Short mmCIF file of C-alpha atoms (C1' of nucleotides) in Angstrom, two decimals:
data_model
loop_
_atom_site.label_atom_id
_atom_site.label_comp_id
_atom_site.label_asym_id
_atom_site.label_seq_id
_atom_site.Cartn_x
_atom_site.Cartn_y
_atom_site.Cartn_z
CA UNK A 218 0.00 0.00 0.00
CA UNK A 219 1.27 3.16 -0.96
CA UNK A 220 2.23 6.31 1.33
CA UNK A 221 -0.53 7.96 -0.70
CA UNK A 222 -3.05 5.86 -0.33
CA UNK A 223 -2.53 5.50 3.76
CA UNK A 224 -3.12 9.30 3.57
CA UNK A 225 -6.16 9.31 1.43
CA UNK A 226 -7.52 6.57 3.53
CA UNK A 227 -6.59 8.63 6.88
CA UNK A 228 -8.69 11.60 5.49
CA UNK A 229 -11.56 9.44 4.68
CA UNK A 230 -11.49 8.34 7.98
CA UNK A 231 -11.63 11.12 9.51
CA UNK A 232 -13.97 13.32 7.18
CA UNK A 233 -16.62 10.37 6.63
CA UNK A 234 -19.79 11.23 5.80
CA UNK A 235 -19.22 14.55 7.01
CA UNK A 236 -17.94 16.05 3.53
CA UNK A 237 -19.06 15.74 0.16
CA UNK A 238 -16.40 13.38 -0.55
CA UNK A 239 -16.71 11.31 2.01
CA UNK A 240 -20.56 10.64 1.65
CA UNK A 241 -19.85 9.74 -1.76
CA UNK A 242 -16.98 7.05 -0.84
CA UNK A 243 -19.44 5.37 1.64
CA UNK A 244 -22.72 5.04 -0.80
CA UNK A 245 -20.51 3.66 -3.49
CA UNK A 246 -18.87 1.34 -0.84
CA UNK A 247 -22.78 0.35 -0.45
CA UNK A 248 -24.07 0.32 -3.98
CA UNK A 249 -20.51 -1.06 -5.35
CA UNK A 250 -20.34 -4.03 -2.64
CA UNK A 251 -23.73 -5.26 -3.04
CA UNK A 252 -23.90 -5.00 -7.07
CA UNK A 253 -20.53 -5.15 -8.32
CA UNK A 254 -18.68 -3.15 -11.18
CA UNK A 255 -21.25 -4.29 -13.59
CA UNK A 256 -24.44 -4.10 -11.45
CA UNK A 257 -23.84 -0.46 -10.18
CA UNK A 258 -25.36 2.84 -11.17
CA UNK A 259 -23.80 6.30 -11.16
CA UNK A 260 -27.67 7.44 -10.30
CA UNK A 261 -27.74 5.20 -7.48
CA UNK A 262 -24.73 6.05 -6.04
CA UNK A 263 -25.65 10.07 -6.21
CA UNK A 264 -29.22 9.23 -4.64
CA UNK A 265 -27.44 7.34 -1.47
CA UNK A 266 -25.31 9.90 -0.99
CA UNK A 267 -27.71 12.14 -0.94
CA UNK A 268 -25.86 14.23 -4.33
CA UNK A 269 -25.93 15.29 -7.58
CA UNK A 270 -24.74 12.52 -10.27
CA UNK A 271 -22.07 15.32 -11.48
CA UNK A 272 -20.81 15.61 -8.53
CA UNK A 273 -19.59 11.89 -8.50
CA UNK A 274 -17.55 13.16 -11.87
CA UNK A 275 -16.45 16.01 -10.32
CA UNK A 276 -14.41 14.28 -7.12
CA UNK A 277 -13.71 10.82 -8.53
CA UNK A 278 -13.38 11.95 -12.49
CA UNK A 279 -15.42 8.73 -13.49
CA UNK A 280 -16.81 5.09 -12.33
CA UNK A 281 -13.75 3.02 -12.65
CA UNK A 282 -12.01 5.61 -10.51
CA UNK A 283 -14.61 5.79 -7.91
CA UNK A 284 -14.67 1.88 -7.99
CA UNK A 285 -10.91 1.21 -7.75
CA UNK A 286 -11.09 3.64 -4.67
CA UNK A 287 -13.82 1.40 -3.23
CA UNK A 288 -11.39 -1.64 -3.83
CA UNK A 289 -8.39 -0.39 -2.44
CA UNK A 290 -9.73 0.13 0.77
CA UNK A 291 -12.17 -3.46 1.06
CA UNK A 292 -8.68 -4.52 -0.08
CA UNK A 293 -6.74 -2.52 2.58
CA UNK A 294 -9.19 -4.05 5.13
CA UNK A 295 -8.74 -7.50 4.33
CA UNK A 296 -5.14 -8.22 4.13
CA UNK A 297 -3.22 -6.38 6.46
CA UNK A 298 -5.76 -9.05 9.31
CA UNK A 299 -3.97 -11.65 7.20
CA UNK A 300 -0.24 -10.08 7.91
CA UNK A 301 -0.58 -9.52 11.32
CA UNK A 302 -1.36 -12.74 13.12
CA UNK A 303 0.41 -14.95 10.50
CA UNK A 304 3.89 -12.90 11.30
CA UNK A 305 3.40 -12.97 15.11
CA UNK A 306 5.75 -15.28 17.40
CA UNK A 307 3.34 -17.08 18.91
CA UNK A 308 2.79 -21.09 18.26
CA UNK A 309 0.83 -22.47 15.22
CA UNK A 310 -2.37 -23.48 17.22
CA UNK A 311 -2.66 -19.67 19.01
CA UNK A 312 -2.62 -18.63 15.79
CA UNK A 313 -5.08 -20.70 14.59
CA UNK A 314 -7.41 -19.68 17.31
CA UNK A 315 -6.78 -15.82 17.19
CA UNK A 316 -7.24 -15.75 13.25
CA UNK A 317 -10.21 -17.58 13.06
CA UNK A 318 -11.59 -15.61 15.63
CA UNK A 319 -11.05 -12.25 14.37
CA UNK A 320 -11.38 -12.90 11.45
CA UNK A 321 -15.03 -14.71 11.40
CA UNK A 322 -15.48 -11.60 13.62
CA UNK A 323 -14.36 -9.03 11.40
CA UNK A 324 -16.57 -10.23 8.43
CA UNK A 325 -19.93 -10.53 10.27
CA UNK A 326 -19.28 -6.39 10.54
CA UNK A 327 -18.51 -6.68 6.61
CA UNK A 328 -20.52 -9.35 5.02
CA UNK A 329 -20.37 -8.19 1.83
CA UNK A 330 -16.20 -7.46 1.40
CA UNK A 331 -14.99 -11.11 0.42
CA UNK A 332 -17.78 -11.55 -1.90
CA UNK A 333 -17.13 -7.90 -2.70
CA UNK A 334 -13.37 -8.43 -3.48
CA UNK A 335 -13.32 -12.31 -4.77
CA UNK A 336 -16.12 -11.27 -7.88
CA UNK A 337 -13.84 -8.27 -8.77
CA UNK A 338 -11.06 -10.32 -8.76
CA UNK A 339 -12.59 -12.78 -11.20
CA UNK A 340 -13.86 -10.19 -13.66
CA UNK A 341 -10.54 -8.36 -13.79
CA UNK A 342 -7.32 -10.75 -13.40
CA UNK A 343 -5.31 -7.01 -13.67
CA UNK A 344 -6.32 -6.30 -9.76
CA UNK A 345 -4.26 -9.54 -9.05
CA UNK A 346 -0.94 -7.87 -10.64
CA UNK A 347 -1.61 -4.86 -9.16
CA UNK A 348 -1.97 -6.72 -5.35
CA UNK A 349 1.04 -8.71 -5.82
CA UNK A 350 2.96 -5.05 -6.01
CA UNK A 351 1.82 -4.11 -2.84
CA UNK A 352 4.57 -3.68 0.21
CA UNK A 353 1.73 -4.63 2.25
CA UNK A 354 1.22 -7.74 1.05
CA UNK A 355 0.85 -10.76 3.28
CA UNK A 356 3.50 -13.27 3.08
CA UNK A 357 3.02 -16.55 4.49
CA UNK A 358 6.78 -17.92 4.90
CA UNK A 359 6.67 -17.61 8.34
CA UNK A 360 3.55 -19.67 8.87
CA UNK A 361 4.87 -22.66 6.59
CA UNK A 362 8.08 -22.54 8.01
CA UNK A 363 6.20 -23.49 11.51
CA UNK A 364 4.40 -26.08 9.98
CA UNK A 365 6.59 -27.80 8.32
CA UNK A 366 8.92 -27.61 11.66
CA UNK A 367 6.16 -29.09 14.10
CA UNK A 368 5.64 -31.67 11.26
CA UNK A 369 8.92 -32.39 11.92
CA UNK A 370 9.33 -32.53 15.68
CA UNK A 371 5.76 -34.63 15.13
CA UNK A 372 3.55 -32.23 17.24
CA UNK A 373 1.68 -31.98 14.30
CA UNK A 374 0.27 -34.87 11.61
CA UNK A 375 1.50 -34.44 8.19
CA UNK A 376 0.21 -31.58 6.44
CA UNK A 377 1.68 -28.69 4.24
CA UNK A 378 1.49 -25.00 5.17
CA UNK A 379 0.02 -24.40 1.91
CA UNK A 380 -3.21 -26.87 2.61
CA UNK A 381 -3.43 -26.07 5.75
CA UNK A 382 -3.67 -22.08 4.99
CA UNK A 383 -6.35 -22.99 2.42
CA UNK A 384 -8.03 -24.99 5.04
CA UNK A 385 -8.41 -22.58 7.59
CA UNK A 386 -9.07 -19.32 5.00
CA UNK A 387 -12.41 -21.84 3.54
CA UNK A 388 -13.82 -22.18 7.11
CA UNK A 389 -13.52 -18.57 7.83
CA UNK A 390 -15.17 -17.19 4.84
CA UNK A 391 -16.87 -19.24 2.93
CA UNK A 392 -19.63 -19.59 4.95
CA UNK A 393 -20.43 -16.18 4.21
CA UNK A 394 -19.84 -15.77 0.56
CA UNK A 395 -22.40 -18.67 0.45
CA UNK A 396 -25.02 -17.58 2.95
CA UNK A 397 -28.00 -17.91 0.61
CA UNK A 398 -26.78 -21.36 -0.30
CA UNK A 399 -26.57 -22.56 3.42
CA UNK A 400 -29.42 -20.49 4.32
CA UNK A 401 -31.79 -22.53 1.90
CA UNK A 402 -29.88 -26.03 2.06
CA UNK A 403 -30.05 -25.74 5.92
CA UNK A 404 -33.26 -24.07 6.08
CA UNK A 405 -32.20 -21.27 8.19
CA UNK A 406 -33.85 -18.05 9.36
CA UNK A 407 -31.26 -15.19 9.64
CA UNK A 408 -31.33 -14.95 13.14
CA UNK A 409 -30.06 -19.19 12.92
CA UNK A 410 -27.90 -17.87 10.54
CA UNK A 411 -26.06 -15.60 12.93
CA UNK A 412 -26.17 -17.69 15.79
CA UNK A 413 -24.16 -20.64 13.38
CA UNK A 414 -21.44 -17.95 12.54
CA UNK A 415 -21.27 -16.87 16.13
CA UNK A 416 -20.59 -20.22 17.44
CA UNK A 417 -18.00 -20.88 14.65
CA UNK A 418 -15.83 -18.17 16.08
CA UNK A 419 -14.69 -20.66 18.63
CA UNK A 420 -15.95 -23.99 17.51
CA UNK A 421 -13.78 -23.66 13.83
CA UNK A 422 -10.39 -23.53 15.96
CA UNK A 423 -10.95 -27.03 17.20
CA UNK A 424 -11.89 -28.10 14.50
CA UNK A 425 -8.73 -27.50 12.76
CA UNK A 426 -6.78 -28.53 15.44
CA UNK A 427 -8.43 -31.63 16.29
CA UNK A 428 -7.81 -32.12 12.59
CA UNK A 429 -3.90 -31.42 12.69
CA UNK A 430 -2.92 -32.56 16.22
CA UNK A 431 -0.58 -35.29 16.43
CA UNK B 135 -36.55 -29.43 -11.22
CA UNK B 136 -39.67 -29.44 -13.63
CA UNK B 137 -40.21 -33.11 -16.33
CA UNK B 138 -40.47 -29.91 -18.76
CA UNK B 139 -36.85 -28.77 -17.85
CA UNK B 140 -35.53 -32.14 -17.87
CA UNK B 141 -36.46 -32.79 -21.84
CA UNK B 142 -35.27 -29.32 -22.61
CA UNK B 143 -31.73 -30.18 -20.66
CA UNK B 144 -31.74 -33.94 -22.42
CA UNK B 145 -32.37 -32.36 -26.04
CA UNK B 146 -29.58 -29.99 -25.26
CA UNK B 147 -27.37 -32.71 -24.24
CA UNK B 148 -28.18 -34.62 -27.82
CA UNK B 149 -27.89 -31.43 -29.85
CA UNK B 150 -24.98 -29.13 -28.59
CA UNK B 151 -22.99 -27.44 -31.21
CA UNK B 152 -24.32 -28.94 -33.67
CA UNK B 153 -27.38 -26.67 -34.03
CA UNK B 154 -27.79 -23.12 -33.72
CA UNK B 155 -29.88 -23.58 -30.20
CA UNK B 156 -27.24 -25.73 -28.77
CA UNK B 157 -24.49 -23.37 -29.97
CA UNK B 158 -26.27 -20.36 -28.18
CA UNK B 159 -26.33 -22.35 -24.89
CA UNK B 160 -22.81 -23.41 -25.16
CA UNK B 161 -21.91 -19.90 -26.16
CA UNK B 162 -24.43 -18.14 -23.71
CA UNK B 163 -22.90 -20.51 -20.85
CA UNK B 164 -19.12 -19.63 -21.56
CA UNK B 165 -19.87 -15.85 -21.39
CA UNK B 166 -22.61 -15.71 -18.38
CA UNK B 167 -20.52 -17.66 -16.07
CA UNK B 168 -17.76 -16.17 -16.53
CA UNK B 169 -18.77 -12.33 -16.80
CA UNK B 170 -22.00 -12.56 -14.76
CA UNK B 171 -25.52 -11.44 -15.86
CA UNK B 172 -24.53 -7.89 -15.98
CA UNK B 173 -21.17 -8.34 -17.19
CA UNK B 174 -22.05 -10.65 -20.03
CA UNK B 175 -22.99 -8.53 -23.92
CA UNK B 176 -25.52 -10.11 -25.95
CA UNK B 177 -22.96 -9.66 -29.21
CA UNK B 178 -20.43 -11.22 -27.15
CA UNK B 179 -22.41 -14.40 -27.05
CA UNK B 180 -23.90 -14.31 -30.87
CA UNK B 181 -19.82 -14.11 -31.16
CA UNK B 182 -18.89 -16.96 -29.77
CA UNK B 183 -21.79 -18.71 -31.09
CA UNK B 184 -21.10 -18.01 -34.70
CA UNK B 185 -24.31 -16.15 -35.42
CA UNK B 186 -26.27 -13.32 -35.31
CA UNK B 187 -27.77 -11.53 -32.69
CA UNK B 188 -31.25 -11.57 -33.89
CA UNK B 189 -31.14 -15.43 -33.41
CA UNK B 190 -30.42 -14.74 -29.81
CA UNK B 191 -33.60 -13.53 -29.28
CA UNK B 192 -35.51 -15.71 -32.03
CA UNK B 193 -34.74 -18.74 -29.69
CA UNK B 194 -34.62 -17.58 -26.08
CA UNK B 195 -36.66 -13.66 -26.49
CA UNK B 196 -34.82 -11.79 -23.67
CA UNK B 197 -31.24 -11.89 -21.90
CA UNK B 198 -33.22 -12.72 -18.85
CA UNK B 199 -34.58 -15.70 -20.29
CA UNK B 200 -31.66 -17.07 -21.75
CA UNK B 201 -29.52 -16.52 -18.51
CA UNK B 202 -32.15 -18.33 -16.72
CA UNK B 203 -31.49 -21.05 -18.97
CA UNK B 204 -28.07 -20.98 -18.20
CA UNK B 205 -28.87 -20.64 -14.54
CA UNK B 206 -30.98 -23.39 -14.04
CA UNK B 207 -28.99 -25.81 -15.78
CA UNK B 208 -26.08 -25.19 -14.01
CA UNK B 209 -27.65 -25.82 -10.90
CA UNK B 210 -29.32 -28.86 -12.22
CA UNK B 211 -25.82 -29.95 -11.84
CA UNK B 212 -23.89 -28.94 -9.05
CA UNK B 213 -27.44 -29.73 -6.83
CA UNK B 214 -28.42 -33.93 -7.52
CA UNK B 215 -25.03 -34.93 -6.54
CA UNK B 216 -25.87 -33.46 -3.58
CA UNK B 217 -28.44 -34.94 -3.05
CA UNK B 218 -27.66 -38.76 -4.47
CA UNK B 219 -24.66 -38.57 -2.06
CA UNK B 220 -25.97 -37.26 1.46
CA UNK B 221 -28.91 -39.60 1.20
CA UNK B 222 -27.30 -42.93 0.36
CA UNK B 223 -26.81 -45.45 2.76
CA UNK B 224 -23.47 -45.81 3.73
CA UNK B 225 -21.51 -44.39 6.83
CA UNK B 226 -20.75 -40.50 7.65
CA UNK B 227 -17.65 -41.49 7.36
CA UNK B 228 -17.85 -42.80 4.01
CA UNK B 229 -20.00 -40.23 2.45
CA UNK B 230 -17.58 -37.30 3.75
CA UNK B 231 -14.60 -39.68 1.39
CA UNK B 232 -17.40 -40.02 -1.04
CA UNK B 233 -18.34 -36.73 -1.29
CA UNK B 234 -15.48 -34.82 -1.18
CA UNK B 235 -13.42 -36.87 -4.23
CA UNK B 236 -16.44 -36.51 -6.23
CA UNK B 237 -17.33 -32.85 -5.55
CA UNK B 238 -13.96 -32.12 -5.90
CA UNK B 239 -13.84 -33.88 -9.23
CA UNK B 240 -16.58 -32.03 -10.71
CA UNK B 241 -15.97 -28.87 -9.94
CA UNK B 242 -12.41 -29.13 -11.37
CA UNK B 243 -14.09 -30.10 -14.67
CA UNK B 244 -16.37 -26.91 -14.26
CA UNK B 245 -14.30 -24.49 -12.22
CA UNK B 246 -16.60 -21.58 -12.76
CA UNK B 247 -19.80 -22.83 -11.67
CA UNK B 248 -19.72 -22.20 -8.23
CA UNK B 249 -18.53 -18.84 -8.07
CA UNK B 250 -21.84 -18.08 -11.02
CA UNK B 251 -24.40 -19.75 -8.82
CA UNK B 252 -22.82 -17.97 -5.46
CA UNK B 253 -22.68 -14.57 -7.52
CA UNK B 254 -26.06 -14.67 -8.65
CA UNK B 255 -27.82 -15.89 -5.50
CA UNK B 256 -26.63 -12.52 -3.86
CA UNK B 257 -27.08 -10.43 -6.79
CA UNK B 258 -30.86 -11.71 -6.96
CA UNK B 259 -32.42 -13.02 -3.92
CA UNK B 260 -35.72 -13.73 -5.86
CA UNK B 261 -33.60 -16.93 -7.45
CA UNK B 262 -33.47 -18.76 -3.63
CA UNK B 263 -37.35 -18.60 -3.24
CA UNK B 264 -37.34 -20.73 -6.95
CA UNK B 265 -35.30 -23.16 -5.95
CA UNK B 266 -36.67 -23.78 -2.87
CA UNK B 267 -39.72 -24.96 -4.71
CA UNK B 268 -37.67 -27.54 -6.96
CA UNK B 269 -38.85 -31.06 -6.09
CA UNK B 270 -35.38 -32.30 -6.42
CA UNK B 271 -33.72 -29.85 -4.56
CA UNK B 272 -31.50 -31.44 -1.94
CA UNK B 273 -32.47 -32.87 1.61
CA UNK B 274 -29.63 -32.97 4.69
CA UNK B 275 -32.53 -34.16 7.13
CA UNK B 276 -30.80 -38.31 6.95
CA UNK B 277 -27.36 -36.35 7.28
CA UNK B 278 -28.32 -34.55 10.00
CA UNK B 279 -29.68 -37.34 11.99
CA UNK B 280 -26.77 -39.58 11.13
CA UNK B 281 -24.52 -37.49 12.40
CA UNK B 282 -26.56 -36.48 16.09
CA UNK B 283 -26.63 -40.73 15.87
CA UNK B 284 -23.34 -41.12 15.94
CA UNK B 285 -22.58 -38.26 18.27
CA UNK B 286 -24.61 -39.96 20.66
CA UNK B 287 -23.17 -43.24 20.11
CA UNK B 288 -19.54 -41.61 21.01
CA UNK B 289 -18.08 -42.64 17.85
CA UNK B 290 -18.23 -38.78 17.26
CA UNK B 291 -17.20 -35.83 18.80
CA UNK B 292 -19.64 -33.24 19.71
CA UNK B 293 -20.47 -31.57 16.49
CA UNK B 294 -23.54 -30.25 14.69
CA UNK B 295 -25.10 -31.81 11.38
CA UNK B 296 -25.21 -28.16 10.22
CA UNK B 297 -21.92 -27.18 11.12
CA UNK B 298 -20.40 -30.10 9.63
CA UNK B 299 -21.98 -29.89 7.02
CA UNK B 300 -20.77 -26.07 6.28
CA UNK B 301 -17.25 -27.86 7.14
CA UNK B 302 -17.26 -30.08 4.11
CA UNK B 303 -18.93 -28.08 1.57
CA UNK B 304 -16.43 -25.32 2.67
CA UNK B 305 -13.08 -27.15 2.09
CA UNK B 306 -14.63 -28.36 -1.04
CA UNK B 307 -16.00 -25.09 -2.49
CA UNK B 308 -14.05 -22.27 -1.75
CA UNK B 309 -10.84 -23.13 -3.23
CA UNK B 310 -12.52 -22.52 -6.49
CA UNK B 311 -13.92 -19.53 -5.89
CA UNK B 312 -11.06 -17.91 -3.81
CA UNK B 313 -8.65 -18.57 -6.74
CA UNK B 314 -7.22 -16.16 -7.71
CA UNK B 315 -6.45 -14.89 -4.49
CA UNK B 316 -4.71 -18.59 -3.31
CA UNK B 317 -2.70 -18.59 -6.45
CA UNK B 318 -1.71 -15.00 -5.33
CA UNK B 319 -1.19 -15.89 -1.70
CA UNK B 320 0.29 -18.77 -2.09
CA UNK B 321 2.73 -17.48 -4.94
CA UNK B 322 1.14 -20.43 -7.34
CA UNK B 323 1.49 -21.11 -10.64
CA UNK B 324 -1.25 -22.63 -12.53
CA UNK B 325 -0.24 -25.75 -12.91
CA UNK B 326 1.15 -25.65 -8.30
CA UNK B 327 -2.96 -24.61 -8.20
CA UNK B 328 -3.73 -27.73 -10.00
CA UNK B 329 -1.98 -30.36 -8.69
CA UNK B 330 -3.27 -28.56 -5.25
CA UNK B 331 -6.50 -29.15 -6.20
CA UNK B 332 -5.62 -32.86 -7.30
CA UNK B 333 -4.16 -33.77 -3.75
CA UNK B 334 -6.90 -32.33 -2.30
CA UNK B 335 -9.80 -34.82 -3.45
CA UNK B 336 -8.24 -37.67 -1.16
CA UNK B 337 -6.91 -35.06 1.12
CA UNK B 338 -9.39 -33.44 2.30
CA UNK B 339 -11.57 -36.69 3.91
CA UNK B 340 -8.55 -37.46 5.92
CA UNK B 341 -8.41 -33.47 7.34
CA UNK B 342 -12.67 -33.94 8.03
CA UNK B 343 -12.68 -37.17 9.55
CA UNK B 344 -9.42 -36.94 12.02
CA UNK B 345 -11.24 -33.80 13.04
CA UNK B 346 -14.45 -35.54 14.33
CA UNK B 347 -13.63 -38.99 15.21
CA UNK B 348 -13.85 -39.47 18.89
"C1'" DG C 98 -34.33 -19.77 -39.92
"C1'" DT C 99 -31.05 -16.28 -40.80
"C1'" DC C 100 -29.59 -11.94 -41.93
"C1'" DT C 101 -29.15 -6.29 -41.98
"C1'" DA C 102 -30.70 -2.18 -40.29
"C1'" DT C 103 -32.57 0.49 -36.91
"C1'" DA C 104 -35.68 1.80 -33.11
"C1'" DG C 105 -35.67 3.12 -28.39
"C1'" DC C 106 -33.70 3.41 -24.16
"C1'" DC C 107 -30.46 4.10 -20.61
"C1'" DA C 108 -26.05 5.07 -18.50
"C1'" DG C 109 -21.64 7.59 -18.08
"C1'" DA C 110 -19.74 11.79 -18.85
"C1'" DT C 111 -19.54 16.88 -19.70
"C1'" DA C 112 -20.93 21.96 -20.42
"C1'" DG C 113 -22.04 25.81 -18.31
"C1'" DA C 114 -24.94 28.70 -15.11
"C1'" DC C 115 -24.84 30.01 -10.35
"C1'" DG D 106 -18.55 23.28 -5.07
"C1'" DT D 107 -23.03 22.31 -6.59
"C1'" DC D 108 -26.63 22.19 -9.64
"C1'" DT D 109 -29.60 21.35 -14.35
"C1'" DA D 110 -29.53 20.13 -18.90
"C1'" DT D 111 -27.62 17.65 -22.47
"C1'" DC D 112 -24.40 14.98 -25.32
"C1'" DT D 113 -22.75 10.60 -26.80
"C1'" DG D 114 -22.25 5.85 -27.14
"C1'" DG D 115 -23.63 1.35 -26.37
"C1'" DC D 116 -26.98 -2.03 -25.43
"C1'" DT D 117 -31.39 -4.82 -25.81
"C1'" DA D 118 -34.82 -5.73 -28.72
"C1'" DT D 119 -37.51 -5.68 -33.03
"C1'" DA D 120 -38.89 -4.88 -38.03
"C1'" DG D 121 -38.60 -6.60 -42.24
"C1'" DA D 122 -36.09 -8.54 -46.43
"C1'" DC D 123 -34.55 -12.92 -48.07
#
DNA sequence: GTCTATAGCCAGATAGAC
DNA sequence: GTCTATCTGGCTATAGAC
């Protein structure tokens, strides 16, 4: 992430929905998130932020703009979770249990960001290059190089960081970007639906260690 | 799904690409699923098809009726096998081994078919009430109960039908549609994703059912 | 059944007054 | 900075010849 962008993201921050520019940067987060690139209408943005449609021109100069601003900071929100608790010192099964914990956490306050982010991602293999640039970027060497040492020692059964990480990453958020699959297979109201994702913020650690534990 | 749907899906089946309604599906399929319902251009599919736009709507009258085409018979076959699986009669423990090789399977033959049906669901909620309806939609009461049997037995540890349930589809599902962001995270080539994907389908039992067994 | 040509609409973007 | 009015292009859908 770029010096720039930390700034501009300060600034929202602190100016949201107080300015012009902020009100517009939290209806498109709305309209963009829950419609996409494609789905998404200037007008619609403009009515939710309770502006004129020129005025969307006038601060973000036009819609890819004003979407790649939206992206960046889902983006920004996403990873740097990842970066954190992978890097720390602490053992692979504390880390295990404080990622899937914030993390299931962190996405019940923003439902719609992986969906949000994975779609975009699909429609527009560019974003990935552009990611991959980023100094923020997570990097996982740490976390495989703990694996693959407790595999060693045999504290662990054998698995490789790289399943493992795709493992844990599935149980944390896929059950939201398919919530109206597992709402209709299971037959769930909403308010089952949140209880099932609140209990998984404890009950999805022990899972995966149970899984892993020698 | 309707005895009308099923002859339209079996005369597709007999006629694809060799006549011009088969070629729209095929076309219509390739361009929907991977660009979405908003995404996807009329011309882009009487492109691939090899004909003219007009015939587009001579066959199928309206993009909305031709993506529900496409819609409903991709979910006429990610949904049966389902089904066919989770009420069979063999052992949790076998359907989970079951399952996941075949699911697995599948989807690597049709990689973009979940990430379509997930998209879509969200974009249009009216789709879930329609497919609740479906006689052949799938069933995870005998799953369920298997699974609070076995808890009860002890052979088990305590865990929900449901939450299993989300467990398996999960691991299975979301390393499709979280792609391109493994393949970034993970520093993957395409061909690393693959064979990733390959180990995974005997895998992935082995991570479920060391996670549960008492 | 298949084509060309075009109607009709809608969305993104801009001009220009205030 | 903010608005109204309008341009421009692209898209779905249809009319009509063959």
């Amino acid at each position: 992430m770029s010096t720039k962008w930390l700034n501009y993201l300060v600034k929202m921050a602190k100016t949201k929905d107080t300015n012009t520019e902020g009100k517009i940067l939290s209806a498109a987060e709305n309209i963009f998130q829950s419609k996409g690139m494609d789905g998404a209408r200037m007008q619609e943005i403009a009515d939710k932020a309770g502006i004129n449609k020129a005025m969307l021109h006038y601060y973000y100069r036009s819609k890819q703009l004003l979407f790649e601003a939206v992206f960046n900071k889902a983006f920004s929100l996403l990873a740097p979770q990842l970066n954190t608790i992978l890097n720390d010192d602490s053992s692979v099964e504390d880390k295990i249990k404080k990622f899937t914990f914030n993390y299931i956490s962190f996405i019940s306050k923003h439902p719609y960001l992986p969906n949000f982010i994975l779609q975009e991602l699909n429609r527009n293999p560019d974003f990935v290059k552009k990611l991959q640039s980023n100094e923020r970027f997570p990097s996982l060497d740490k976390f495989k190089m703990q694996v693959t040492s407790e595999v060693e020692k045999g504290n662990l059964k054998l698995i490789s960081g790289e399943q493992l990480f795709i493992n844990i990453i599935s149980l944390c958020v896929f059950p939201f970007i398919g919530s109206p699959l597992i709402k209709v297979f299971l037959k769930l109201s909403d308010k089952d639906y949140k209880q099932l994702m609140k209990d998984r913020k404890t009950e999805i650690a022990d899972f995966i260690i149970n899984s892993i534990k020698a």
